[in-house]
Short mmCIF file of C-alpha atoms in Angstrom, two decimals:
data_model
loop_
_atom_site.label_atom_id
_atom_site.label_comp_id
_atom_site.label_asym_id
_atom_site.label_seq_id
_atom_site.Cartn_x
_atom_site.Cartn_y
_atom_site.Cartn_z
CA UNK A 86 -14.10 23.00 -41.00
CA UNK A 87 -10.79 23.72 -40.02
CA UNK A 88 -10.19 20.30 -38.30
CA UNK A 89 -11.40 18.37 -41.48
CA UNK A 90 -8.43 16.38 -42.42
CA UNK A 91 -9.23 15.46 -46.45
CA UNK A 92 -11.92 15.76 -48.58
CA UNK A 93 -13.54 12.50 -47.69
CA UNK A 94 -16.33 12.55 -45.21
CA UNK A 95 -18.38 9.57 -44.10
CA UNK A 96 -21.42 8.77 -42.34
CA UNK A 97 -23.29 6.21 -40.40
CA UNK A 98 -26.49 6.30 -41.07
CA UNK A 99 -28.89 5.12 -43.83
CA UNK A 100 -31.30 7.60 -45.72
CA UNK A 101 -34.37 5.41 -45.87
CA UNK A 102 -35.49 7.50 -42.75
CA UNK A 103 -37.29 10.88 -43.17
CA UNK A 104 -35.50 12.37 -39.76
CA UNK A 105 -31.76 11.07 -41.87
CA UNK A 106 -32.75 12.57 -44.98
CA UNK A 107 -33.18 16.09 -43.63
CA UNK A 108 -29.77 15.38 -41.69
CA UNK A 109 -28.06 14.40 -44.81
CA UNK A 110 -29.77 17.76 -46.64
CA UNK A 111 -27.90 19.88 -43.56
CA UNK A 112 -24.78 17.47 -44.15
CA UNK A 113 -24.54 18.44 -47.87
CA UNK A 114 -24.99 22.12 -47.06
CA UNK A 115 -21.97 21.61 -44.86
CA UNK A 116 -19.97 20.38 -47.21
CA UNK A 117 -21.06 22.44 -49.96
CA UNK A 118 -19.42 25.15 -48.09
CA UNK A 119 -17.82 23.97 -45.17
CA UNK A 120 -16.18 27.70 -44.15
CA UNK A 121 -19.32 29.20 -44.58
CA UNK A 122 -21.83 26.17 -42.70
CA UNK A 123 -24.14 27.70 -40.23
CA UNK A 124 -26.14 24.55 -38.85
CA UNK A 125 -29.41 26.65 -38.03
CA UNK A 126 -29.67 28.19 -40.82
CA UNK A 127 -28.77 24.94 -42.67
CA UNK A 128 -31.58 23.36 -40.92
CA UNK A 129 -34.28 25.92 -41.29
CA UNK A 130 -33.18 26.13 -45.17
CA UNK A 131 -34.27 22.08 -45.05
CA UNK A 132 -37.07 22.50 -43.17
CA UNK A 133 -38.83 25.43 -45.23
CA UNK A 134 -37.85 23.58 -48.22
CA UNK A 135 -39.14 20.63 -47.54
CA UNK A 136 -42.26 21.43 -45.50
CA UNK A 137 -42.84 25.10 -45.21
CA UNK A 138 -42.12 27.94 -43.04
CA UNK A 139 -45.26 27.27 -40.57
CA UNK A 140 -44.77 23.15 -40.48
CA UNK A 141 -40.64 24.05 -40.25
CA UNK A 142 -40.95 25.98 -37.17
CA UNK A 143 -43.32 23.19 -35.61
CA UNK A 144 -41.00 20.87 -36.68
CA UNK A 145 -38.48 22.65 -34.11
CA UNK A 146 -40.85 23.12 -31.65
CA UNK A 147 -41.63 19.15 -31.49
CA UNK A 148 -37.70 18.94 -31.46
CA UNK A 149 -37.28 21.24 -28.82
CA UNK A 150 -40.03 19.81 -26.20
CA UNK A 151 -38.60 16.26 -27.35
CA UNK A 152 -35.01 17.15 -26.21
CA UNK A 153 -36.62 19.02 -23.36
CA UNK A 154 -38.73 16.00 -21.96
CA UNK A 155 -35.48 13.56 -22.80
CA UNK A 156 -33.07 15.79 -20.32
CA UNK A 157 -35.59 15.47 -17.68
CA UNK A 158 -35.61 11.93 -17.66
CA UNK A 159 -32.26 12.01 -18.06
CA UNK A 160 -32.16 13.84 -14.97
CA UNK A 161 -34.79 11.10 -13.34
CA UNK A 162 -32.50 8.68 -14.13
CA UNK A 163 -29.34 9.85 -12.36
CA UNK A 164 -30.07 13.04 -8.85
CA UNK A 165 -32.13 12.70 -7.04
CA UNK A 166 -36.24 14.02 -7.75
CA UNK A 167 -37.27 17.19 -6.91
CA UNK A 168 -40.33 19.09 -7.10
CA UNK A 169 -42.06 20.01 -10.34
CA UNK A 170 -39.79 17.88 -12.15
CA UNK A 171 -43.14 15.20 -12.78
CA UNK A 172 -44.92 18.71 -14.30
CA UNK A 173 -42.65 19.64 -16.43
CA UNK A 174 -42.16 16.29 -17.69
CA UNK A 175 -45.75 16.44 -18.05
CA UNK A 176 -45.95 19.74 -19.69
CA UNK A 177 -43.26 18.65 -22.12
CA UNK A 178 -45.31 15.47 -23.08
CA UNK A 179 -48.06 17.84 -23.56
CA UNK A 180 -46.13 19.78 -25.70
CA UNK A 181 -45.12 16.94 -27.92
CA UNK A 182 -48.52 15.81 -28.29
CA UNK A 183 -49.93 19.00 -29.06
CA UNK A 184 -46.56 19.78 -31.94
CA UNK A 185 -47.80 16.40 -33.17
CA UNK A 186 -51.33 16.98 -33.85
CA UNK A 187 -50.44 20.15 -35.23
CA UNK A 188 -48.03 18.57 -37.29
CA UNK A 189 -50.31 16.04 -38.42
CA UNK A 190 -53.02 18.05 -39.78
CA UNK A 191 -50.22 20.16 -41.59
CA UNK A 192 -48.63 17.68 -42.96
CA UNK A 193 -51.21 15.07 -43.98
CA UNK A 194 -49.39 14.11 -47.25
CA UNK A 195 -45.87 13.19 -44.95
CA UNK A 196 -46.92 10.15 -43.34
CA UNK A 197 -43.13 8.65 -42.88
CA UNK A 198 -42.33 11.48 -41.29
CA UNK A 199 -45.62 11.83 -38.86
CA UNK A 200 -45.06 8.25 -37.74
CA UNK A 201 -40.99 8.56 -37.50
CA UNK A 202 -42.21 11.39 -35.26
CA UNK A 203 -44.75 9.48 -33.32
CA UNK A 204 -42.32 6.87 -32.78
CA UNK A 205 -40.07 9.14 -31.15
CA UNK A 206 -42.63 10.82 -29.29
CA UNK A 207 -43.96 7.45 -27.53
CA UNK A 208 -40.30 5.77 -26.87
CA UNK A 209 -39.87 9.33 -24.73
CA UNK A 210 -43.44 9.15 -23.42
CA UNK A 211 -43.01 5.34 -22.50
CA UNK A 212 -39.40 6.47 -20.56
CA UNK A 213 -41.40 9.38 -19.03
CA UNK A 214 -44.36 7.00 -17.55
CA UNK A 215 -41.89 3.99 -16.29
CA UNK A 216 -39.60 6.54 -14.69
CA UNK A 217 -43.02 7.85 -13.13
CA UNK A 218 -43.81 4.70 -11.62
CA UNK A 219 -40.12 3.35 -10.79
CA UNK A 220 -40.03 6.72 -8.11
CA UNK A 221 -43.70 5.69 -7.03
CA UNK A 222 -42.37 2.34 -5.88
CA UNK A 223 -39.16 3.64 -4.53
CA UNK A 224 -41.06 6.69 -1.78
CA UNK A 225 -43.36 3.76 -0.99
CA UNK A 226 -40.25 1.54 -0.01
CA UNK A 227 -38.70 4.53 1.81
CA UNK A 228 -41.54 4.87 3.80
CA UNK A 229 -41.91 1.30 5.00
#
């Protein structure tokens, strides 16, 4: 808050998306109180609000096995591979699907969000699978 130059603060994004319009909640809490802003706490406050305590902590759960499963292929795409990296990719695939479900059944009534969320889910999952079969092709080449 300290490096906040005036009063006026913009942003880049439109709020026709669920995912933006529970970033623009924490962005309000910010600068409601800009001194005081602690962005987890801003974010469960939005969550619970919005969904509930139970569907709020799934919420960061999905995030958290998203993010996870997007640094691995990040990690695919640039060192080398090394072992377990395909399982824990897989595991964190699982996860998503499983935070999905979950989330789905919860949160029947939130179908913008659910599909926002299965959108992000399968871009990460598609990423996942091509990266998967771009190191198949390459040890097949090495070993020729």
């Amino acid at each position: 808050h300290r490096l906040n130059d005036s009063r006026q603060r913009y942003t880049n994004h439109h709020a026709s998306s669920e995912v933006y319009k529970l970033k623009y909640a924490t962005v309000a809490d910010y600068l409601w109180n800009t001194a005081a802003y602690d962005p987890e706490r801003s974010l469960w406050k939005v969550l619970v609000r919005s969904y509930g305590t139970d569907s709020a902590e799934k919420l960061i759960r999905f995030s958290d096995a998203y993010y996870r499963l997007y640094g691995i292929c990040r990690h695919m795409e640039t060192e080398d591979h090394h072992k377990g990296i395909k399982k824990r990719g897989q595991n964190s695939l699982s996860d998503l699907n499983q935070y999905l479900a979950d989330l789905s059944k919860a949160l029947s009534n939130q179908q913008p969000l659910i599909e926002e969320l299965k959108y992000f889910r399968n871009k990460q999952k598609r990423r996942f699978e091509k990266l998967l079969r771009d190191k198949k092709v390459k040890e097949t080449s090495d070993e020729s």
